[in-house]
Coordinates of C-alpha atoms in Angstrom, one line a residue:
M1 CA -5.2 -9.8 -25.5
R2 CA -8.7 -9.7 -23.6
I3 CA -9.6 -12.6 -22.8
K4 CA -13.9 -13.5 -23.2
L5 CA -16.3 -15.9 -22.1
S6 CA -16.2 -18.1 -24.6
D7 CA -12.5 -18.6 -24.6
H8 CA -10.6 -21.8 -24.6
F9 CA -9.5 -22.0 -20.4
T10 CA -6.3 -23.4 -20.0
W11 CA -5.0 -23.8 -16.8
S12 CA -3.1 -20.1 -17.0
R13 CA -5.7 -19.0 -18.9
L14 CA -8.3 -19.8 -16.4
L15 CA -6.1 -18.8 -13.4
R16 CA -5.1 -15.3 -15.3
F17 CA -8.9 -14.5 -15.8
T18 CA -9.7 -15.5 -12.4
L19 CA -6.7 -13.7 -10.1
P20 CA -8.4 -10.1 -10.5
S21 CA -11.8 -11.8 -8.5
I22 CA -9.2 -13.2 -6.2
V23 CA -7.4 -10.5 -5.5
M24 CA -10.5 -8.3 -5.6
M25 CA -12.1 -10.5 -2.9
V26 CA -9.0 -11.2 -0.7
V27 CA -8.2 -6.8 -0.5
S28 CA -12.4 -6.4 0.3
S29 CA -11.4 -8.8 3.2
V30 CA -7.9 -6.7 3.6
Y31 CA -9.3 -4.1 4.6
S32 CA -11.9 -5.4 7.1
V33 CA -8.2 -6.5 8.9
V34 CA -7.3 -3.1 8.8
D35 CA -10.2 -2.3 10.9
G36 CA -9.5 -4.4 13.0
L37 CA -5.9 -3.7 13.8
F38 CA -7.3 -0.1 15.0
V39 CA -10.3 -0.6 16.6
S40 CA -7.8 -3.2 18.8
N41 CA -4.7 -1.3 19.1
L42 CA -6.1 2.8 19.2
V43 CA -9.3 1.6 21.0
G44 CA -8.9 -1.6 23.0
D45 CA -10.0 -5.1 23.3
M46 CA -13.2 -4.7 24.4
A47 CA -13.9 -2.9 21.3
L48 CA -12.8 -5.5 19.2
S49 CA -14.8 -7.4 20.8
A50 CA -18.0 -4.9 20.0
V51 CA -17.1 -4.8 16.1
N52 CA -17.0 -9.0 16.5
I53 CA -20.2 -9.2 18.1
I54 CA -22.4 -7.1 15.2
F55 CA -19.9 -7.3 12.6
P56 CA -22.2 -10.3 11.8
V57 CA -25.8 -8.5 11.7
V58 CA -23.8 -6.1 9.1
M59 CA -23.4 -10.0 6.9
I60 CA -26.6 -10.6 7.1
I61 CA -27.9 -8.2 5.6
G62 CA -24.9 -7.6 2.8
A63 CA -26.0 -11.4 2.4
F64 CA -28.9 -10.7 -0.1
G65 CA -26.9 -8.2 -2.1
F66 CA -24.6 -11.7 -2.4
M67 CA -27.6 -13.6 -3.3
L68 CA -28.6 -11.6 -5.9
G69 CA -25.3 -10.8 -7.6
T70 CA -23.8 -14.2 -7.5
G71 CA -27.9 -15.9 -8.7
G72 CA -28.6 -13.3 -11.3
S73 CA -24.8 -13.0 -13.1
A74 CA -25.4 -16.5 -13.5
I75 CA -28.3 -16.4 -15.3
V76 CA -27.3 -13.3 -17.2
A77 CA -24.4 -15.0 -18.1
R78 CA -26.6 -17.8 -19.3
T79 CA -28.4 -15.8 -21.2
M80 CA -25.4 -14.1 -22.8
G81 CA -24.3 -17.8 -23.6
E82 CA -27.8 -18.1 -24.9
G83 CA -27.3 -15.0 -27.6
N84 CA -29.8 -12.5 -26.4
R85 CA -27.5 -9.6 -24.9
K86 CA -30.4 -7.6 -24.9
L87 CA -32.5 -9.8 -22.9
A88 CA -29.3 -10.3 -20.7
Q89 CA -28.5 -6.5 -19.8
Q90 CA -32.5 -6.2 -18.4
Y91 CA -31.8 -8.9 -16.4
F92 CA -28.7 -7.6 -15.2
S93 CA -30.7 -4.3 -14.2
L94 CA -33.7 -5.9 -12.5
I95 CA -31.3 -7.8 -10.0
V96 CA -29.7 -4.4 -10.0
Y97 CA -32.5 -2.2 -8.8
S98 CA -34.2 -4.8 -6.1
V99 CA -30.8 -4.9 -4.4
I100 CA -31.3 -1.0 -4.1
A101 CA -34.9 -1.6 -3.0
L102 CA -34.4 -4.5 -0.5
G103 CA -31.0 -2.8 0.6
G104 CA -33.0 0.7 1.7
V105 CA -35.8 -0.8 3.3
L106 CA -33.9 -3.9 5.7
S107 CA -31.3 -0.1 6.4
V108 CA -33.5 1.7 7.8
A109 CA -35.4 -1.0 10.0
C110 CA -31.9 -2.2 10.9
A111 CA -30.9 1.0 12.3
L112 CA -33.6 1.6 14.3
L113 CA -33.5 -1.7 15.7
A114 CA -29.3 -2.0 16.6
G115 CA -29.8 -1.9 19.9
P116 CA -32.2 -5.1 20.5
I117 CA -30.5 -7.1 17.9
A118 CA -26.9 -5.8 19.4
R119 CA -28.7 -7.5 22.5
L120 CA -30.1 -10.8 20.9
A121 CA -25.7 -11.1 19.5
G122 CA -25.0 -11.9 22.4
A123 CA -23.8 -8.2 23.5
S124 CA -23.1 -7.5 27.2
D125 CA -23.4 -4.1 29.5
A126 CA -20.2 -3.4 29.1
L127 CA -20.1 -4.1 25.1
I128 CA -23.6 -2.5 24.2
R129 CA -23.4 0.6 23.5
D130 CA -20.1 0.6 21.4
C131 CA -22.0 -2.3 19.8
V132 CA -24.6 0.4 18.7
V133 CA -22.5 3.0 17.0
Y134 CA -20.8 0.9 15.3
G135 CA -23.2 -1.2 14.0
R136 CA -26.0 1.6 13.7
I137 CA -23.1 3.2 11.1
L138 CA -23.1 0.0 9.1
L139 CA -26.5 -0.7 8.7
L140 CA -27.1 2.3 7.3
G141 CA -24.6 1.9 4.9
S142 CA -26.4 -1.2 3.7
V143 CA -27.5 -0.2 -0.4
P144 CA -23.8 0.3 -1.5
F145 CA -22.5 -2.3 0.5
M146 CA -24.9 -4.6 -1.4
L147 CA -24.2 -2.9 -4.4
Q148 CA -20.6 -4.0 -3.8
V149 CA -20.9 -6.9 -3.7
C150 CA -23.6 -7.7 -6.1
F151 CA -21.0 -6.2 -8.7
Q152 CA -18.1 -8.4 -7.7
S153 CA -19.9 -11.1 -9.6
F154 CA -21.5 -8.8 -12.7
F155 CA -18.1 -7.2 -13.3
V156 CA -16.6 -10.7 -14.7
V157 CA -19.8 -11.2 -16.3
A158 CA -19.2 -8.4 -18.1
E159 CA -15.6 -9.8 -19.0
R160 CA -14.2 -6.4 -16.8
P161 CA -12.4 -8.1 -13.5
Q162 CA -9.7 -6.0 -14.0
L163 CA -11.8 -3.4 -13.5
G164 CA -13.9 -4.5 -10.1
L165 CA -10.3 -5.1 -9.3
A166 CA -9.8 -1.2 -9.6
Y167 CA -12.8 -0.5 -7.8
S168 CA -12.2 -2.9 -4.8
I169 CA -9.0 -1.4 -3.9
A170 CA -9.6 2.0 -4.5
A171 CA -12.1 1.1 -1.7
G172 CA -10.0 -0.5 0.4
V173 CA -7.3 2.5 0.3
T174 CA -10.1 4.7 0.9
N175 CA -10.9 2.6 3.8
M176 CA -8.0 2.2 5.2
V177 CA -6.6 6.3 4.9
L178 CA -9.8 7.4 6.5
D179 CA -9.4 4.6 9.6
Y180 CA -6.4 5.9 10.3
V181 CA -7.6 9.6 10.0
L182 CA -11.0 9.1 11.7
I183 CA -9.7 7.0 14.5
A184 CA -5.9 8.4 15.3
V185 CA -6.2 12.0 14.3
F186 CA -10.2 13.0 14.7
H187 CA -10.4 10.4 17.9
L188 CA -13.6 9.2 16.7
G189 CA -12.8 5.9 18.0
I190 CA -15.3 2.7 17.2
A191 CA -17.8 5.4 15.3
G192 CA -14.6 6.8 13.2
A193 CA -13.8 2.8 12.3
A194 CA -17.4 2.6 11.3
I195 CA -17.7 5.7 8.9
A196 CA -14.6 4.5 7.1
T197 CA -15.8 1.1 6.5
V198 CA -19.1 2.9 5.1
L199 CA -17.2 5.6 3.0
G200 CA -15.4 2.5 1.4
Y201 CA -18.6 0.8 0.2
V202 CA -19.8 4.4 -1.5
V203 CA -16.4 3.8 -3.5
G204 CA -16.8 0.4 -4.1
G205 CA -20.7 0.6 -4.7
I206 CA -22.0 3.6 -5.8
I207 CA -19.4 4.7 -8.4
P208 CA -19.6 1.2 -10.4
L209 CA -23.8 2.4 -10.4
F210 CA -22.7 5.6 -12.5
Y211 CA -20.1 3.1 -14.3
F212 CA -22.7 0.6 -15.7
A213 CA -25.1 3.1 -16.2
T214 CA -23.3 5.0 -18.9
G215 CA -22.7 3.3 -22.6
E216 CA -21.9 -0.3 -23.3
R217 CA -18.2 0.1 -22.2
S218 CA -19.0 -2.8 -19.8
G219 CA -20.9 -4.9 -22.2
L220 CA -23.5 -4.9 -19.7
R221 CA -25.4 -1.7 -19.4
L222 CA -28.3 -1.0 -16.9
T223 CA -31.1 0.4 -19.4
R224 CA -35.2 0.5 -18.1
S225 CA -36.6 -2.5 -17.5
Q226 CA -39.6 -4.5 -16.8
L227 CA -40.8 -6.9 -13.8
Y228 CA -39.3 -10.4 -14.1
P229 CA -40.5 -12.3 -11.7
R230 CA -39.9 -15.7 -12.5
Q231 CA -35.9 -14.6 -13.4
L232 CA -35.9 -12.5 -10.3
L233 CA -37.2 -15.6 -8.7
Q234 CA -35.5 -17.8 -10.1
A235 CA -32.1 -15.5 -9.1
C236 CA -32.9 -15.6 -5.3
S237 CA -33.8 -19.2 -5.4
N238 CA -30.4 -19.9 -7.8
G239 CA -28.5 -17.7 -5.4
S240 CA -30.4 -18.9 -2.1
S241 CA -26.9 -21.0 -1.2
E242 CA -24.9 -17.8 -0.7
L243 CA -27.6 -16.4 0.8
M244 CA -27.2 -19.1 3.5
S245 CA -23.8 -19.6 3.6
N246 CA -23.1 -15.7 4.7
I247 CA -26.4 -15.8 6.6
S248 CA -25.5 -19.2 7.9
S249 CA -21.8 -17.9 9.3
S250 CA -23.1 -15.2 10.7
V251 CA -25.5 -16.8 12.7
I252 CA -23.1 -19.4 13.9
S253 CA -20.6 -16.5 14.5
I254 CA -23.2 -14.9 17.2
L255 CA -23.4 -19.1 18.6
Y256 CA -19.8 -19.1 18.7
N257 CA -19.4 -15.5 20.6
L258 CA -22.6 -16.9 22.7
Q259 CA -20.2 -19.8 23.7
L260 CA -17.3 -18.1 24.6
M261 CA -19.0 -15.4 26.6
R262 CA -20.4 -18.7 28.6
M263 CA -17.1 -19.9 28.9
V264 CA -14.5 -17.0 28.7
G265 CA -16.0 -14.0 28.1
E266 CA -14.6 -10.8 26.4
L267 CA -11.2 -12.3 26.2
G268 CA -12.6 -15.3 24.3
V269 CA -14.6 -13.4 22.0
A270 CA -11.6 -10.6 21.3
A271 CA -9.5 -14.0 20.3
Y272 CA -12.2 -15.2 17.8
S273 CA -11.8 -11.9 16.8
V274 CA -8.6 -12.0 15.4
M275 CA -9.3 -15.7 13.7
M276 CA -12.1 -14.4 12.0
Y277 CA -10.3 -11.7 10.4
V278 CA -7.2 -13.8 9.4
D279 CA -10.0 -16.2 7.7
F280 CA -12.0 -13.6 6.3
V281 CA -8.2 -13.7 4.2
F282 CA -7.6 -17.2 3.5
V283 CA -11.5 -17.7 2.6
A284 CA -10.9 -14.6 0.1
A285 CA -9.0 -16.7 -2.4
F286 CA -11.3 -19.3 -2.6
L287 CA -14.4 -17.1 -2.6
G288 CA -12.3 -15.4 -5.2
F289 CA -11.7 -18.2 -7.5
S290 CA -15.3 -19.6 -7.5
I291 CA -16.7 -16.0 -8.3
G292 CA -14.4 -15.5 -11.2
S293 CA -14.6 -19.0 -12.7
A294 CA -18.9 -19.3 -12.2
P295 CA -19.8 -16.9 -14.9
I296 CA -17.5 -19.4 -17.6
V297 CA -19.4 -22.1 -16.0
S298 CA -22.5 -20.7 -16.8
Y299 CA -21.6 -19.5 -19.9
H300 CA -20.6 -22.4 -21.5
Y301 CA -23.4 -24.5 -19.6
G302 CA -26.2 -22.2 -21.6
A303 CA -23.9 -22.7 -24.9
D304 CA -24.6 -25.9 -24.6
N305 CA -20.5 -26.8 -25.1
R306 CA -20.2 -29.5 -22.4
G307 CA -16.6 -30.1 -23.5
E308 CA -15.4 -26.5 -22.8
L309 CA -17.7 -27.3 -19.2
R310 CA -15.4 -30.4 -18.1
N311 CA -12.1 -28.6 -18.5
V312 CA -12.9 -26.4 -16.6
F313 CA -14.4 -28.2 -14.1
R314 CA -11.3 -30.0 -13.9
T315 CA -8.7 -27.8 -14.0
S316 CA -10.5 -26.2 -11.4
G317 CA -10.6 -28.9 -9.2
R318 CA -6.9 -29.0 -9.4
V319 CA -6.1 -25.4 -8.3
I320 CA -8.1 -25.7 -5.3
G321 CA -6.1 -28.8 -4.7
V322 CA -3.7 -27.0 -4.9
T323 CA -4.5 -23.6 -2.8
S324 CA -6.1 -25.8 -0.2
V325 CA -2.5 -27.3 1.2
V326 CA -0.9 -24.0 0.6
M327 CA -3.0 -22.5 2.6
V328 CA -2.7 -24.8 5.6
L329 CA 1.2 -24.6 5.7
A330 CA 0.5 -20.8 5.1
S331 CA -1.9 -20.3 7.7
E332 CA 0.1 -22.9 10.1
A333 CA 3.4 -20.9 10.0
L334 CA 1.9 -17.4 10.0
S335 CA -0.4 -17.8 12.7
Y336 CA 1.8 -16.6 15.6
P337 CA 3.1 -12.7 13.6
L338 CA -0.5 -12.4 12.3
A339 CA -2.4 -13.2 15.9
S340 CA 0.8 -10.5 17.2
A341 CA -0.1 -7.9 15.2
F342 CA -3.6 -7.6 16.7
V343 CA -3.1 -8.6 20.7
G344 CA 0.8 -8.8 20.6
Y345 CA -0.2 -5.9 23.6
N346 CA -1.9 -9.2 25.5
P347 CA -0.2 -11.8 26.7
E348 CA -3.2 -14.2 27.5
L349 CA -5.2 -13.4 24.5
L350 CA -2.2 -13.6 21.9
A351 CA -0.7 -17.5 23.5
M352 CA -5.3 -18.4 23.2
T353 CA -5.3 -16.9 19.5
V354 CA -2.2 -18.5 18.6
H355 CA -3.4 -21.7 19.8
G356 CA -7.0 -21.2 18.5
F357 CA -5.8 -20.6 15.3
R358 CA -3.2 -23.3 15.3
L359 CA -6.3 -25.9 15.2
F360 CA -9.4 -23.5 13.4
A361 CA -6.1 -23.5 10.2
L362 CA -6.4 -26.7 9.5
S363 CA -10.3 -26.6 7.9
Y364 CA -8.7 -25.1 4.5
L365 CA -7.9 -28.7 3.6
F366 CA -11.8 -29.2 3.7
C367 CA -13.8 -26.0 2.6
G368 CA -12.0 -25.1 -1.1
V369 CA -14.0 -27.8 -2.4
N370 CA -17.4 -26.8 -0.5
I371 CA -17.2 -23.4 -1.8
Y372 CA -16.4 -24.2 -5.0
A373 CA -19.0 -26.8 -5.5
S374 CA -21.5 -24.8 -3.9
A375 CA -20.7 -21.5 -6.2
F376 CA -20.6 -24.5 -9.5
F377 CA -23.9 -25.6 -8.5
T378 CA -25.4 -22.3 -8.6
A379 CA -23.4 -21.7 -12.2
L380 CA -24.9 -24.3 -13.4
C381 CA -28.4 -22.5 -12.4
N382 CA -28.9 -25.6 -9.2
G383 CA -29.8 -23.5 -6.2
V384 CA -31.2 -26.6 -4.4
V385 CA -28.4 -28.8 -5.2
S386 CA -26.1 -25.0 -3.5
A387 CA -28.2 -24.1 -0.8
L388 CA -28.2 -27.7 0.4
I389 CA -24.5 -27.8 0.1
S390 CA -24.3 -24.8 1.6
F391 CA -26.8 -25.9 4.5
A392 CA -25.3 -28.6 5.7
R393 CA -21.6 -27.3 5.9
S394 CA -22.4 -23.7 7.1
L395 CA -25.2 -24.1 9.4
L396 CA -25.9 -27.9 10.0
F397 CA -22.2 -29.2 10.7
R398 CA -20.6 -26.3 12.3
G399 CA -23.8 -25.3 14.3
G400 CA -24.1 -28.8 15.4
M401 CA -20.2 -28.8 16.2
V402 CA -19.7 -26.1 17.6
V403 CA -22.1 -26.4 20.5
L404 CA -21.4 -30.8 20.6
L405 CA -17.5 -30.6 20.5
P406 CA -17.2 -28.3 23.5
L407 CA -19.3 -31.0 26.0
V408 CA -16.2 -33.1 24.9
W409 CA -13.0 -30.6 24.4
D410 CA -13.5 -27.5 26.3
L411 CA -12.6 -24.5 24.6
D412 CA -10.8 -26.4 22.4
G413 CA -14.2 -28.3 20.7
I414 CA -14.8 -24.4 19.6
W415 CA -11.5 -24.0 17.8
W416 CA -12.2 -28.3 16.2
A417 CA -15.8 -27.1 15.8
V418 CA -15.1 -25.6 12.3
V419 CA -12.5 -28.3 11.1
F420 CA -14.9 -31.3 11.9
A421 CA -17.6 -29.5 9.6
E422 CA -16.4 -28.8 7.0
G423 CA -14.7 -32.6 6.6
L424 CA -18.3 -33.3 7.2
G425 CA -19.1 -30.9 4.1
V426 CA -16.9 -32.7 1.8
L427 CA -18.6 -35.4 1.6
V428 CA -22.1 -33.9 1.5
S429 CA -20.5 -31.8 -2.1
L430 CA -18.3 -35.2 -3.6
G431 CA -22.0 -36.7 -3.3
F432 CA -23.6 -34.2 -5.2
L433 CA -20.3 -33.9 -7.4
V434 CA -20.4 -37.6 -8.4
S435 CA -24.5 -38.1 -8.4
R436 CA -24.9 -34.9 -10.6
R437 CA -22.5 -35.8 -13.3
E438 CA -24.0 -36.8 -15.8
Q439 CA -26.7 -34.3 -15.5
Y440 CA -24.4 -31.7 -16.4
H441 CA -22.1 -33.7 -18.1
Y442 CA -19.2 -32.2 -16.8
W443 CA -17.8 -35.0 -15.4

């Protein structure tokens, strides 16, 4: 039986409904990891460093799709909860068309400026060529990438999370197969990895576009839509936390790279690259749960169903708590084999990566609470609080810690920075959750 947004969500029903979104995010992260595995083992650690230098820039562009997807999906789900499905479809269409237009402009502009952008991101003379080649190809694929991250939220609103998962798996398989073919068989090097990634985005972003354009099967359908400036601005404001989180993470990655280049050179950037690839997968579970549960919150908030809103909030808190502990234990146990898969060919780099990741991974005790709290307020259409949580944890605290802690602990200070930042972020998240409970009646 298909689970609907209007249902009562027990522990098992909530997990069943959010599981496709969790797996979808993990799969999306895994095929980024596969890029790193192929590049590191078949092209070299310098190429891996180049990928990590330019990838945050690509993620900044994709963040606008995530902003419109999460912010717009909350408005669409709330409108559905209010009983106006036709208007919800028009809002949905406006969001998708806006993603395509914005993505096209950003794609062309950034691809033309790939060289200067790579320099600003910290590319050295040894890395600049690979950075430009990899970055220019990925930036030209910004529209399908933005659509893919946008549709991740809307498949849940359409009550088709399993279909979103299927498209994500298809995109991942496409990327992984083409990584092997283009790098190992045709020897296209770092350009092959970029082409494979973009073609994966096409499967995950362009094909679903045709799905939503045909019929009513999805519950959401692309239609003609007038400009709704108030709702579009609200979607941007509501999703600003996700934009802030993604841009901040990318800016902090650039700051990490600059610090590591200063302290230990390209080898440190390669070690951090491995940590980020593994981090993508672990954090994806929290992101997937937040994406999967957010439309439920928006729907019952729109329907003024306070009892179910409280139920979903409490159940979600238990899920996040248990998952956080499991994440830390798993990351500590798997740090050596995971690092070895990437850089086992270089003992010095392997030792640096394993040591750094065992410190870095303690952040999983805290980051799940912060990710969920930000997504929860987005679902309640309170973009301001959501953005403040994201700004505090991902830019203010992380940026401050990565500058200050190396003054005390040298290289270890860089690895500890995210742990301290997420711990401070929890205090901000809990403060907002406690102070706003009477306003939204979720506690």
